[in-house]
Short mmCIF file of C-alpha atoms in Angstrom, two decimals:
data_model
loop_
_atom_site.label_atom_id
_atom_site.label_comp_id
_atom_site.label_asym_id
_atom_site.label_seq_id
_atom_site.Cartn_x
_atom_site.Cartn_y
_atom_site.Cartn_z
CA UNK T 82 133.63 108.01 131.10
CA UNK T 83 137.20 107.88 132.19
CA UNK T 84 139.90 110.68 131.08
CA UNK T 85 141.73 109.29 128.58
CA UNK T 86 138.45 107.63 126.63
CA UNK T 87 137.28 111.59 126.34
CA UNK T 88 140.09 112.70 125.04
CA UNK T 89 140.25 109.96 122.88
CA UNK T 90 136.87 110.52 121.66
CA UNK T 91 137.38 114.32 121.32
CA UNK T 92 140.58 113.72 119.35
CA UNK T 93 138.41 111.71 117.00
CA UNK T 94 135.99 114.90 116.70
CA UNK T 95 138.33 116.91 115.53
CA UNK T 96 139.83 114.27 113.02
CA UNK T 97 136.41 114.41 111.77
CA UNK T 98 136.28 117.86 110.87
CA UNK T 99 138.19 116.74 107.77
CA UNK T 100 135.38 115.22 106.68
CA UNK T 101 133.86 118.34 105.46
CA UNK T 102 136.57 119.17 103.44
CA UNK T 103 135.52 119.10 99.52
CA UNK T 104 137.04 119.51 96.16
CA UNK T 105 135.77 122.30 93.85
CA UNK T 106 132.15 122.09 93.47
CA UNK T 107 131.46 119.58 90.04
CA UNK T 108 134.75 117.89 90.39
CA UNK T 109 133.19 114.65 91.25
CA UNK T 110 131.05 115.11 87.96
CA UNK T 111 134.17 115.63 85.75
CA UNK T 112 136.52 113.20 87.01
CA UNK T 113 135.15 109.68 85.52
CA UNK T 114 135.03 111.32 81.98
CA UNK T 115 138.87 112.36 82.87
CA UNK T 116 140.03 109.49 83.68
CA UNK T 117 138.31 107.41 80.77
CA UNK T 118 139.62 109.67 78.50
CA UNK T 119 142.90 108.47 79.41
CA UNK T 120 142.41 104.88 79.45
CA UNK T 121 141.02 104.95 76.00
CA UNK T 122 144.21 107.40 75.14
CA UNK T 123 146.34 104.52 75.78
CA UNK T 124 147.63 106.35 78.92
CA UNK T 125 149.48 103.72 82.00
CA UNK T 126 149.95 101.01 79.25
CA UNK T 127 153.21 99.13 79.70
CA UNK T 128 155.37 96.24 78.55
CA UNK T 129 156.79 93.42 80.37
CA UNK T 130 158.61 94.76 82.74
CA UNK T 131 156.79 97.37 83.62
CA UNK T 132 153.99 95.81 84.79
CA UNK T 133 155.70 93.11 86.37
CA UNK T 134 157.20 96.04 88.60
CA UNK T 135 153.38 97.71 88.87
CA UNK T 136 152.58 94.01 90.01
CA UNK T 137 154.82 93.78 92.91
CA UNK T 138 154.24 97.81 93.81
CA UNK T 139 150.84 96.81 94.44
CA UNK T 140 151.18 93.71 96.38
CA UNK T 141 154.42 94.92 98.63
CA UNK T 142 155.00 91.70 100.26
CA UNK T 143 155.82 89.71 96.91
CA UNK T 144 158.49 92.52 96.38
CA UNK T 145 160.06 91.97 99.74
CA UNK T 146 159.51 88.14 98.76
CA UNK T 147 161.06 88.63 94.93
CA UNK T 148 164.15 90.81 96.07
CA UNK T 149 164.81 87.89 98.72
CA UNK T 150 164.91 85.44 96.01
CA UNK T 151 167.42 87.68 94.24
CA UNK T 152 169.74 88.19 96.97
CA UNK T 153 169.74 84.85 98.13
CA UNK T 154 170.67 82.95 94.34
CA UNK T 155 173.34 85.14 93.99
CA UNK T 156 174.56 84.18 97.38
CA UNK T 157 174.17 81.06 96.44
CA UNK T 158 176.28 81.28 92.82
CA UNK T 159 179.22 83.25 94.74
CA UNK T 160 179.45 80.23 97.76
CA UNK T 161 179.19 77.18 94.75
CA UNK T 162 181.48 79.52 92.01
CA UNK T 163 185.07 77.92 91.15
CA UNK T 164 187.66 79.43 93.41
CA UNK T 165 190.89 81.64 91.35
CA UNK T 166 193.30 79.53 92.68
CA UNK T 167 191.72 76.10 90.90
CA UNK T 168 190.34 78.59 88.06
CA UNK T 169 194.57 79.52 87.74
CA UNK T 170 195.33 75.81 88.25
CA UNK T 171 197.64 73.95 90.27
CA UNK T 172 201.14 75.70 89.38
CA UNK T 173 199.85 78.73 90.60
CA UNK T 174 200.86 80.98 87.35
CA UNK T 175 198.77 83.99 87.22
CA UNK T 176 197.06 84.42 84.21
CA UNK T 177 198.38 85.76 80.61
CA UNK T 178 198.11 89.43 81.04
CA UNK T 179 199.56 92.00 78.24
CA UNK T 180 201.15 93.27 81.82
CA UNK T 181 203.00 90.80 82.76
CA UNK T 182 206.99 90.84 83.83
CA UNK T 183 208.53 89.49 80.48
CA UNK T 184 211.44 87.32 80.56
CA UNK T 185 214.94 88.42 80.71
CA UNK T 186 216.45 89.67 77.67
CA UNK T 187 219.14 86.56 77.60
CA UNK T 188 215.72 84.44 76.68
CA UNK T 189 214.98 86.66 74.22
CA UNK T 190 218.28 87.22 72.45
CA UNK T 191 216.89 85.73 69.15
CA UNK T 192 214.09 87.18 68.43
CA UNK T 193 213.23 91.10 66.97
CA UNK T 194 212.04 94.00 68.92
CA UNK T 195 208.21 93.29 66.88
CA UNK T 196 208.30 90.00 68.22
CA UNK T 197 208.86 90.89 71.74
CA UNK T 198 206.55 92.76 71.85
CA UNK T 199 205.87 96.93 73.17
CA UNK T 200 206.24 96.46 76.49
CA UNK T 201 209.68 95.38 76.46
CA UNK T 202 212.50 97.01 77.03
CA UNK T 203 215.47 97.18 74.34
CA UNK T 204 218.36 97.23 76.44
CA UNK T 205 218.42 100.96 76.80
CA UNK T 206 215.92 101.67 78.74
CA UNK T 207 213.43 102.83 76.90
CA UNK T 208 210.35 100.83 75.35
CA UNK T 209 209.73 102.90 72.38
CA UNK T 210 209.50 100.94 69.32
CA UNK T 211 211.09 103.76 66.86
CA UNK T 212 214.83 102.48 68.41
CA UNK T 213 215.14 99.41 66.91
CA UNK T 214 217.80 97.11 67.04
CA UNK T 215 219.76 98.47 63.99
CA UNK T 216 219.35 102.07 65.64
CA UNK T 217 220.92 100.31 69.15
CA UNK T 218 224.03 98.82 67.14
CA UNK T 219 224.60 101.43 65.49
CA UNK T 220 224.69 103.63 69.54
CA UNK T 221 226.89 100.78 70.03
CA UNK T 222 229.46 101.06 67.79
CA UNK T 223 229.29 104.90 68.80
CA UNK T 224 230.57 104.04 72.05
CA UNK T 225 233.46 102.27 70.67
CA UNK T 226 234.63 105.06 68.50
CA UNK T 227 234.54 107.51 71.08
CA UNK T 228 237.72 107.66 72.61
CA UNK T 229 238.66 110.13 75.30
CA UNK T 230 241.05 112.53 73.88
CA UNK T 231 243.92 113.39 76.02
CA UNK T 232 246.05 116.67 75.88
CA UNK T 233 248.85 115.15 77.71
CA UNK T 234 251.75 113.44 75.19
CA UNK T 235 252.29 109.61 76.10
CA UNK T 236 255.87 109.80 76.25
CA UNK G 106 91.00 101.07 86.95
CA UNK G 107 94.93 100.32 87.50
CA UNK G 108 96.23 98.06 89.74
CA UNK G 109 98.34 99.29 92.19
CA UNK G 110 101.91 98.31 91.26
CA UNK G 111 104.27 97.78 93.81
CA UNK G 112 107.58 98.92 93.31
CA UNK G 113 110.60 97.56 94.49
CA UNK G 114 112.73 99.49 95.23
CA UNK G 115 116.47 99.08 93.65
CA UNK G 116 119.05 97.21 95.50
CA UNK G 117 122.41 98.52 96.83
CA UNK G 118 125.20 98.08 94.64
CA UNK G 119 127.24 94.84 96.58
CA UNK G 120 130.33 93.23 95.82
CA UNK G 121 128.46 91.18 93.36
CA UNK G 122 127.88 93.88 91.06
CA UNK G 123 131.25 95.51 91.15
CA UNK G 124 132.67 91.14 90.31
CA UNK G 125 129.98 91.91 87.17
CA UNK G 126 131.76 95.16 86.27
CA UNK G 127 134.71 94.34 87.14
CA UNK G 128 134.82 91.36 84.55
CA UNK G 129 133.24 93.56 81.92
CA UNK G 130 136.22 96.10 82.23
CA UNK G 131 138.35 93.34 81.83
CA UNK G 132 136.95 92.91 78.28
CA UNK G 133 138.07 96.51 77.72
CA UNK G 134 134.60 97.89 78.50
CA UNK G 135 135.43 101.19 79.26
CA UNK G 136 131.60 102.25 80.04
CA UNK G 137 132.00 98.99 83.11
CA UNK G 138 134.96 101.10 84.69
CA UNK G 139 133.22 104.08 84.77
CA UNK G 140 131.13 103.25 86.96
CA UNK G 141 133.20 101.18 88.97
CA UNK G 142 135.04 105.18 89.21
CA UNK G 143 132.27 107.08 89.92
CA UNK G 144 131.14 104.38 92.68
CA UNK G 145 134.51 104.83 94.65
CA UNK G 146 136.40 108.64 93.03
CA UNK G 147 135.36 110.00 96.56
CA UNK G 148 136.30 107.89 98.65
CA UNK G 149 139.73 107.50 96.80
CA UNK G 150 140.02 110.87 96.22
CA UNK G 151 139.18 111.90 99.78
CA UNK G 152 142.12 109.61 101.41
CA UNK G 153 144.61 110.99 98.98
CA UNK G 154 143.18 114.50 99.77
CA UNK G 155 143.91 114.14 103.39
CA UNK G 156 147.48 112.05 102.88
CA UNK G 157 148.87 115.15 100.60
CA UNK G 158 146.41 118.11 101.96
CA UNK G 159 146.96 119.66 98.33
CA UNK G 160 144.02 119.74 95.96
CA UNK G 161 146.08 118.92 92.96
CA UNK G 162 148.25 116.79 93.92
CA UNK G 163 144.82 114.47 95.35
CA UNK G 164 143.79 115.04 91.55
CA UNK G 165 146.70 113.54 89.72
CA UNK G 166 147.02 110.53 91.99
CA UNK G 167 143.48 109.80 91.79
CA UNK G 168 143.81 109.87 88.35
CA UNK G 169 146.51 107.65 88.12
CA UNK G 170 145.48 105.11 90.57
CA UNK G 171 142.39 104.46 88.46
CA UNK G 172 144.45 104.64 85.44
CA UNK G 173 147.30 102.26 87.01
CA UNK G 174 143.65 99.91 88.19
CA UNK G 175 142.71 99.44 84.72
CA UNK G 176 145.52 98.45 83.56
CA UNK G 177 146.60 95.80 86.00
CA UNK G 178 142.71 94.86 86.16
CA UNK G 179 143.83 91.02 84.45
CA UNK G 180 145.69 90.87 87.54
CA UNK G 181 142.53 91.11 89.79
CA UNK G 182 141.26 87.49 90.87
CA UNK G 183 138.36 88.57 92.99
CA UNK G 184 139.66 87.47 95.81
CA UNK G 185 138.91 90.80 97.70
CA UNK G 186 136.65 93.45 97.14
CA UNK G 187 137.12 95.64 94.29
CA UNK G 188 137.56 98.67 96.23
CA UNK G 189 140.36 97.22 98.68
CA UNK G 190 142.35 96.72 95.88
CA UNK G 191 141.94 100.06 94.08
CA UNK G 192 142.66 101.51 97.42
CA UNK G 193 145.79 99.57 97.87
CA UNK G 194 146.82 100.83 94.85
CA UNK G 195 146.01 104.34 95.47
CA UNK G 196 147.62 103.85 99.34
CA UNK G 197 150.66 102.71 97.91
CA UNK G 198 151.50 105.31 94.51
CA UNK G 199 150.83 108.14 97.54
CA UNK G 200 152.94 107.03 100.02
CA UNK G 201 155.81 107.11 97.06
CA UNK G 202 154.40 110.10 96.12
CA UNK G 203 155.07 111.44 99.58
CA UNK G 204 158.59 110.14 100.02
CA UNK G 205 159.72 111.58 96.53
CA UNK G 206 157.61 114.98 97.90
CA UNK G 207 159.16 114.87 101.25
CA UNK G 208 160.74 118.47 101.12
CA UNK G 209 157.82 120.07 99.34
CA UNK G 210 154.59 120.53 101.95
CA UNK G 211 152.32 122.07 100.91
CA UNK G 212 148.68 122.74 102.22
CA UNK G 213 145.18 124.01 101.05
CA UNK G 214 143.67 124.97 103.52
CA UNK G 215 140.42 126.76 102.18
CA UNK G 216 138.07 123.96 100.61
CA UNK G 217 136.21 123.79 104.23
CA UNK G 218 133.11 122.56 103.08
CA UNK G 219 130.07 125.11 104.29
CA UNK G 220 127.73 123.00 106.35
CA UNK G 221 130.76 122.19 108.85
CA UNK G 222 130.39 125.18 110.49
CA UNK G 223 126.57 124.58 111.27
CA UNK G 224 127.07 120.84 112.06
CA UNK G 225 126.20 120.40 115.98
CA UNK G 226 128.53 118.55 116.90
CA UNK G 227 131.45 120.81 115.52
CA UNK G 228 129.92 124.03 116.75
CA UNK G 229 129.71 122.10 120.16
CA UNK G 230 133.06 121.28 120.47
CA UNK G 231 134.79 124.46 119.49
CA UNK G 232 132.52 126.42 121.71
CA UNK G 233 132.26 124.73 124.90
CA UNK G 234 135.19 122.31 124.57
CA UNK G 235 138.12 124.10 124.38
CA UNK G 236 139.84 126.54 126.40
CA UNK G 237 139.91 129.38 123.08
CA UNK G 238 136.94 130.40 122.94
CA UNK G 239 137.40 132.22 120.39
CA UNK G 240 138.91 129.86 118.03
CA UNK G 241 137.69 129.95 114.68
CA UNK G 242 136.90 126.25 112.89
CA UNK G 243 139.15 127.74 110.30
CA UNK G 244 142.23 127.77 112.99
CA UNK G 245 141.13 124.57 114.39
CA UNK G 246 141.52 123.37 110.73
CA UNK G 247 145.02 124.80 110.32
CA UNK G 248 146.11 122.70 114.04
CA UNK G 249 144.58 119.89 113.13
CA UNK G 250 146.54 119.91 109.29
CA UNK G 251 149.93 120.88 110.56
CA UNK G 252 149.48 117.65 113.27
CA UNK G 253 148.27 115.27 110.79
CA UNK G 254 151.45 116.27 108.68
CA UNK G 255 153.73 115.75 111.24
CA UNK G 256 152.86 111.80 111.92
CA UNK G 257 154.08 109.25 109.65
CA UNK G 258 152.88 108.14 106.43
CA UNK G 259 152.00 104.94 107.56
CA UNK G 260 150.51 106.68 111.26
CA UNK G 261 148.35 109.50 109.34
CA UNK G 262 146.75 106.98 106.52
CA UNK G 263 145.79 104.57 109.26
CA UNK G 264 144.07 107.63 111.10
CA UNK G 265 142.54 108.92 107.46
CA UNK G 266 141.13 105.19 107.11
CA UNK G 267 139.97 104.73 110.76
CA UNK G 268 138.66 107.82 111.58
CA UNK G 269 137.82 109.66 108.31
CA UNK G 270 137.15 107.48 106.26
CA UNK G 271 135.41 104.95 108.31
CA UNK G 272 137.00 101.50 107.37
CA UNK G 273 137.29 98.98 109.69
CA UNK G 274 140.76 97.78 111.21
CA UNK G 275 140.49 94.15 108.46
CA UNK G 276 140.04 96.59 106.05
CA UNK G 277 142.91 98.74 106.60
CA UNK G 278 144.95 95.69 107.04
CA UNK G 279 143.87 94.52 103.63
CA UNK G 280 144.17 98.10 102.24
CA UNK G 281 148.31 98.64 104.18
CA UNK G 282 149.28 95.28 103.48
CA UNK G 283 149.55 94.42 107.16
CA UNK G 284 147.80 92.39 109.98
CA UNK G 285 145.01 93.92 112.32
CA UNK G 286 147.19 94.15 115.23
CA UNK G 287 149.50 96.93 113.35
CA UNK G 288 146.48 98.49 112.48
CA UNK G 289 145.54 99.29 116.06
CA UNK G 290 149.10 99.83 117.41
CA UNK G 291 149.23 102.33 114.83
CA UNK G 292 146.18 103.78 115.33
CA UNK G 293 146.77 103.73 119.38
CA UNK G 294 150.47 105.96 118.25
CA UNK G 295 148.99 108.25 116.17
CA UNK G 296 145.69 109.15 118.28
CA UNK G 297 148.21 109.77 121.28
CA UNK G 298 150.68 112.01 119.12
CA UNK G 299 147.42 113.82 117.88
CA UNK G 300 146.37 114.18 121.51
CA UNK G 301 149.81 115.83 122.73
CA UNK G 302 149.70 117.95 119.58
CA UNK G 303 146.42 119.19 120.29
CA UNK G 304 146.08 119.24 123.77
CA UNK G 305 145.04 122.90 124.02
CA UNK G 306 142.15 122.11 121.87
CA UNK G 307 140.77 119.06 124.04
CA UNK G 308 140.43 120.41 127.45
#
């Protein structure tokens, strides 16, 4: 017998000393009456899904197979989806967005501070919507009436 | 006077009479899978036992395969034996098992059955082939556990199959989902990893 084929065989030996390796005594008496017990409990019972995903944990290869699938439709739907720049059209304008750069305030002359809208600005800077236009004439005129008083006689 | 009656005795339970119970217990004839349980708890039980060396945890999973069997059994065409496929399942919820356990080893090392240490063949090899004489089958045990832990799941339940169990490599293909020539190379791995492990054991 060469070498290795005796150690081979030896290592088998000892594997088989597992063999004699046994559960409590009576266990094997027990555990059919367990395990029916359990069934008729309603125990492992699942929906759909569930044993859909029990099927493929059993049978590996169809979850390799089904996860395949998966990847390769939605590679698929991304290389045949519309492109943004058709989706936008062809004058290239973005999108309405609530975020977008509004129009100069010439363009806009006519219309009230509702109207326009929160996000724009009222000429002083400021977005809130308690100034309103009254409020900014009224700042105006202010200005106007404010005269820098001098302490020197015109002569 | 009585005739003499010959007696025949009882056949074997073959694959033909699990198909018969097997398509009872699909009509929800609970007394059917018990027996197709008690026909294969050992042998399920045992290759769990060895894959998670832990009494309990070889319980629950035993449990569960059956329970997880029953319930896909509408799935189950026939077209291999019974047992395969209850072992596939079992094979496959403890090899999850292990990967969710992976931190947690654990090992019982005490449920030596008694007649091991007056089987021949045993009592041979501990005294006359190894270099420790005075090894106990207890320590040889305890190597032999910690080795079988550190191969791969895949490495150790092809061993537990082969050599433990006794299942032939188109069996274990069936069983790990894979083709006979995987089998052996793992198989081939694992026996030499054992062997290097070992070594002081097999001189």
């Amino acid at each position: 017998m060469e070498p290795s084929h005796k150690q081979t065989v030896r290592v088998e030996r000892i594997i088989a000393l597992k063999r004699f390796e046994q559960p409590p005594p009576g266990y094997f008496h027990l555990l059919p009456d367990r395990i029916i017990r359990r069934i008729e409990k309603g125990e492992g019972r699942s929906g759909f899904w569930e044993s859909w995903v029990q099927a493929l944990s059993i049978r590996p290869v169809l979850a390799y197979a089904f996860g395949l699938t998966v990847c390769g439709a939605v590679t698929v739907g991304i290389f045949y989806s519309p492109k943004p720049e058709a989706a936008a059209g062809v004058t290239g304008q973005m999108p309405a967005s609530p975020w977008a750069v509004s129009p100069p305030r010439e363009e806009m002359a006519g219309e009230s501070d509702a109207q326009r809208g929160l996000h724009v600005a009222n000429g002083f800077g400021s977005t809130n919507p308690v100034m309103s236009s009254e409020t900014a004439s009224m700042f105006e005129a202010a200005d106007e009436r404010a005269i820098p008083v001098s302490f020197f006689q015109d002569k | 006077m009585h005739a003499l009656r010959i007696v025949e005795p009882e056949p074997a339970p073959g694959p033909e009479d699990d198909l018969a119970l097997v398509r009872r217990a699909q009509r929800e004839d609970t007394a059917a899978y018990d027996e197709l349980v008690r026909r294969y708890q050992e042998r399920v039980y045992a290759t769990v036992y060895h894959m998670t060396a832990n009494h309990e945890d070889a319980n629950d999973m035993t449990q569960e395969a059956f329970i997880k069997a029953y319930r896909a059994l509408k799935t189950f065409k026939g077209d291999s034996s019974f047992y395969t496929w209850v072992y596939r399942i079992a094979v496959n919820k403890t090899i999850n098992f292990l990967k969710q356990r992976k931190n947690r080893v654990q090992m019982s090392l005490n449920d030596m059955d008694f007649n091991a240490e007056h089987d021949p063949v045993l009592v041979a090899l501990i005294s006359h082939n190894t270099p420790r004489r005075d090894l106990s089958l207890a320590e040889l045990q305890e190597k032999l556990n910690a080795a079988l832990q550190k191969l791969s799941e895949d490495h150790r339940m092809a061993v537990i199959l082969h050599d433990i169990q006794g299942l032939s490599h188109e069996e274990i293909g069936a069983i790990m989902d894979c083709n006979v020539g995987t089998v052996r190379s793992r198989l081939f791995y694992a026996r030499q990893q054992l062997q290097a492990w070992l070594a002081d054991y097999l001189k």
